[in-house]
Short mmCIF file of C-alpha atoms in Angstrom, two decimals:
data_model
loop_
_atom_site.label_atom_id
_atom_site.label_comp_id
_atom_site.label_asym_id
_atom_site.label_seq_id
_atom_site.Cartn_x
_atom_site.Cartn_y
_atom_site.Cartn_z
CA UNK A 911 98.65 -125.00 -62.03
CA UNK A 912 97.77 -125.33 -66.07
CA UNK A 913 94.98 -122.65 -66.38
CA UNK A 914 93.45 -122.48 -70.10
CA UNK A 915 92.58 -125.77 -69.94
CA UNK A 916 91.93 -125.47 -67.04
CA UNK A 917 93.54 -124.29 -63.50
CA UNK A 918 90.80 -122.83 -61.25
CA UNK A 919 91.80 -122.68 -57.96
CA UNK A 920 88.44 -122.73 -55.89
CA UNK A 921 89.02 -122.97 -51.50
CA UNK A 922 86.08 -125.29 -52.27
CA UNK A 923 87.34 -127.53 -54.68
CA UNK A 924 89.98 -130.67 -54.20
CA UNK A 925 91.54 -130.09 -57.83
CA UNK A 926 92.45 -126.23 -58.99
CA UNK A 927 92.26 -128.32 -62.45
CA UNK A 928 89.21 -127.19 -64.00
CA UNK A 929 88.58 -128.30 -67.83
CA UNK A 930 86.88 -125.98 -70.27
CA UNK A 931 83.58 -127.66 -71.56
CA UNK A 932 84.39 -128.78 -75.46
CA UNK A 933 81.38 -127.74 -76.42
CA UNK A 934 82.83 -123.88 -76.28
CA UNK A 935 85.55 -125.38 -78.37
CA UNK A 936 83.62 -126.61 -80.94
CA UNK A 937 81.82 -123.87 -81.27
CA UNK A 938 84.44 -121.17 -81.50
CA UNK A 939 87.11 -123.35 -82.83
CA UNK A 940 89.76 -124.22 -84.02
CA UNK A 941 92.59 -122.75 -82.24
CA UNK A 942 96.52 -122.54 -83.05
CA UNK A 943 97.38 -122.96 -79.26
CA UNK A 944 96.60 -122.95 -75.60
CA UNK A 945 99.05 -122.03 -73.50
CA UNK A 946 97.15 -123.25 -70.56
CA UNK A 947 96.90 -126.56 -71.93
CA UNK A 948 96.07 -130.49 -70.81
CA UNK A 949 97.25 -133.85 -72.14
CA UNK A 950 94.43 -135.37 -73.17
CA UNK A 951 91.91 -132.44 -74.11
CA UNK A 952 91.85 -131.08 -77.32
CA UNK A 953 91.66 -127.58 -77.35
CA UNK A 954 94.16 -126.30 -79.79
CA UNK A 955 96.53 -127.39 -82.13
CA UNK A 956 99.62 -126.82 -79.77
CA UNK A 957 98.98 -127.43 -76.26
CA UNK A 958 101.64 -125.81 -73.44
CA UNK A 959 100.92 -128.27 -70.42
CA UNK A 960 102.76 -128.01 -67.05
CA UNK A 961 105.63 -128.43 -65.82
CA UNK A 962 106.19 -125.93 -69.07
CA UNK A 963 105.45 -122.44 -68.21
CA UNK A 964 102.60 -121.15 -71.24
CA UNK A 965 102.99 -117.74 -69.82
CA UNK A 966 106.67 -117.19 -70.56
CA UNK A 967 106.13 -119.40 -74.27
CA UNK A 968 105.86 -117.63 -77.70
CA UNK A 969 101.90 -117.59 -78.76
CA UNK A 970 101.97 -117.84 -82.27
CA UNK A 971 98.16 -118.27 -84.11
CA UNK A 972 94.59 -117.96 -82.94
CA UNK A 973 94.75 -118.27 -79.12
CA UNK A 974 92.18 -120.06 -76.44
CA UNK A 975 92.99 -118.82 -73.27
CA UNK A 976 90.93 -120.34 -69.88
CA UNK A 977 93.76 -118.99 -67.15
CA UNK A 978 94.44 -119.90 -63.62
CA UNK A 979 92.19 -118.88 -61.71
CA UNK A 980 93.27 -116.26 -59.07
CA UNK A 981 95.37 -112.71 -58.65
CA UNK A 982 97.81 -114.25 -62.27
CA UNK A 983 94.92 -113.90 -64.14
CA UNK A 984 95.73 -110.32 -65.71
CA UNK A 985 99.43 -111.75 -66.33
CA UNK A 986 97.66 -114.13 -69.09
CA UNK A 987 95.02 -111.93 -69.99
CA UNK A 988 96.95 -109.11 -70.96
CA UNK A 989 99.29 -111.05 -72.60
CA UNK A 990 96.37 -112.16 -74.57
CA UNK A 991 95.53 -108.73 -75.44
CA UNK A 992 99.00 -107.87 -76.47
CA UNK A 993 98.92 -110.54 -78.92
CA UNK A 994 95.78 -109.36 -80.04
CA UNK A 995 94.53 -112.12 -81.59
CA UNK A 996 92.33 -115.05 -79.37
CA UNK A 997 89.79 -115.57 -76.74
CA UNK A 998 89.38 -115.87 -72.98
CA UNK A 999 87.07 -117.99 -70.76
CA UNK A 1000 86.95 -115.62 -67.44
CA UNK A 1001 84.62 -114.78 -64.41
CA UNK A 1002 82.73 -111.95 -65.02
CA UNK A 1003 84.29 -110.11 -62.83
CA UNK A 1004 83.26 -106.49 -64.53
CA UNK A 1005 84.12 -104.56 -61.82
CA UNK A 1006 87.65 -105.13 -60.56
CA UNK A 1007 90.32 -102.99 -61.70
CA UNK A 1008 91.85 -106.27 -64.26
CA UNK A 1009 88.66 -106.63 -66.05
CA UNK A 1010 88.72 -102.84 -66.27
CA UNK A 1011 92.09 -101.97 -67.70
CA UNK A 1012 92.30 -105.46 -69.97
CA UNK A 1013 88.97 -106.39 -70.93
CA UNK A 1014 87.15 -102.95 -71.02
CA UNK A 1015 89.85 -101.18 -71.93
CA UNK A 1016 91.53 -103.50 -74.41
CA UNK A 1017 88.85 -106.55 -75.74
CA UNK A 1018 87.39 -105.93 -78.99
CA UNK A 1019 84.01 -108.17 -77.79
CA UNK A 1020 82.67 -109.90 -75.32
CA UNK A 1021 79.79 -112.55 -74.90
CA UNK A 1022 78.70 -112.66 -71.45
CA UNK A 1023 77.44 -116.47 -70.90
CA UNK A 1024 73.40 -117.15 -69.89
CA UNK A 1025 74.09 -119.63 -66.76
CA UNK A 1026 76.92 -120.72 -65.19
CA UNK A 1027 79.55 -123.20 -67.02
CA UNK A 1028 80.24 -126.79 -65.81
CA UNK A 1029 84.02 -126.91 -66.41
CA UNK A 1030 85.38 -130.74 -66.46
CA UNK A 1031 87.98 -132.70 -63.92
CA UNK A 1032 90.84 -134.01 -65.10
CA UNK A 1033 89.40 -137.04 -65.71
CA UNK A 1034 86.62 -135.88 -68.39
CA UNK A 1035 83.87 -136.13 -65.82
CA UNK A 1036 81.46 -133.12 -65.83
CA UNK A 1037 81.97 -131.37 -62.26
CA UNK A 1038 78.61 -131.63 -60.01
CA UNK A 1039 78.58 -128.33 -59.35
CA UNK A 1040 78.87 -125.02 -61.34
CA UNK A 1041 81.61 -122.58 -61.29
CA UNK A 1042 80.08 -120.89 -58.63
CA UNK A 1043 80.25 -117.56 -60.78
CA UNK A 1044 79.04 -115.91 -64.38
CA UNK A 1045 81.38 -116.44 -67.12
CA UNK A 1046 82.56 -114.28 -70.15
CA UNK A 1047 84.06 -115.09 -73.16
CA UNK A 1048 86.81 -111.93 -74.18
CA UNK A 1049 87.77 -111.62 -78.33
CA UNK A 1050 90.51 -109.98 -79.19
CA UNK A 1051 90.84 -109.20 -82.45
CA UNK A 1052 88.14 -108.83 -85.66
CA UNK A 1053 88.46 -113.07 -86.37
CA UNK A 1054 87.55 -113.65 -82.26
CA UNK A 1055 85.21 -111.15 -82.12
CA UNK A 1056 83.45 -112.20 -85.50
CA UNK A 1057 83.55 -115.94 -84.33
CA UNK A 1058 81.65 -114.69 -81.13
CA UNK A 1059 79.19 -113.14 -82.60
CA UNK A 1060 77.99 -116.03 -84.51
CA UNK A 1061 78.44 -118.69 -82.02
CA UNK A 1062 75.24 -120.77 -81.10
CA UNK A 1063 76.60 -120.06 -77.55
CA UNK A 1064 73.49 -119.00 -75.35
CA UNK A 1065 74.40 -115.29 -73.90
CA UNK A 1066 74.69 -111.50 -75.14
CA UNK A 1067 77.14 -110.66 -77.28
CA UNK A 1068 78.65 -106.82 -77.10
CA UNK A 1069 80.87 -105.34 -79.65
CA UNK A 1070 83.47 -102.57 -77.59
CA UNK A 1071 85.41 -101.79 -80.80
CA UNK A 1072 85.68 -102.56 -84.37
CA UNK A 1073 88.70 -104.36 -85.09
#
């Protein structure tokens, strides 16, 4: 499934679709593409929507990254962090050895999220319930990490390198 936009795959859920609120968009915007992208909800400039495969697709720009949901998360993410310059929307996940060797080991900020997020259905309707975990937004690069810090996003932001 799409991911940046918005594949979550939840054993609780009846859509893995999973729509990042705009409001995070606005705030930290505007971005050159989302490879995880979906018709309809403007995210980035270029939007990679299924059936085409965003993690195989030349990133090019300021990237938004929300990615499936599930073990293919690190696939994106480090791709992300190769590219070195864009944000992810993740679970806060600190401890598992992905977050370790991509976010700790390679992010250049993060901002941790007060709350849980609401994400959005396919069909622009706010999901009843929250994501069920804590969120984290991941910079790489000085531009993400500098548009983190001075986001009116409610949360704690923490520099883990300069540049």
């Amino acid at each position: 499934m799409s991911g940046a936009m918005g594949s979550h795959q939840s054993t609780r859920a009846m859509s893995t679709t999973w729509l990042t609120p705009l409001e995070i968009i606005t705030d930290l915007g505007p971005f050159d593409l989302d490879p995880c992208g979906f018709t309809g909800w403007p995210t980035a400039e270029r939007l990679i929507v299924l059936p085409h495969d965003g993690l195989t697709a030349d990133w090019g720009g300021r990237v938004w990254l929300n990615p499936p949901y599930g073990r293919e998360i690190w696939a994106w993410v480090s791709k992300l962090a190769e590219h070195g310059h864009g944000t992810a929307l993740m679970f806060a996940r600190t401890e598992t050895a992905g977050f370790v060797e991509q976010v700790w080991g390679k992010a250049t900020a993060l901002l941790f999220l007060y709350g849980r997020l609401h994400f959005y259905r396919p069909d622009g309707s706010r999901a009843l319930a929250n994501a069920g975990a804590p969120s984290v937004l991941v910079a790489y690069g000085p531009e993400d990490a500098a548009r983190l810090a001075s986001s009116g996003l409610p949360g704690k932001f923490i520099r883990l390198k300069e540049g």
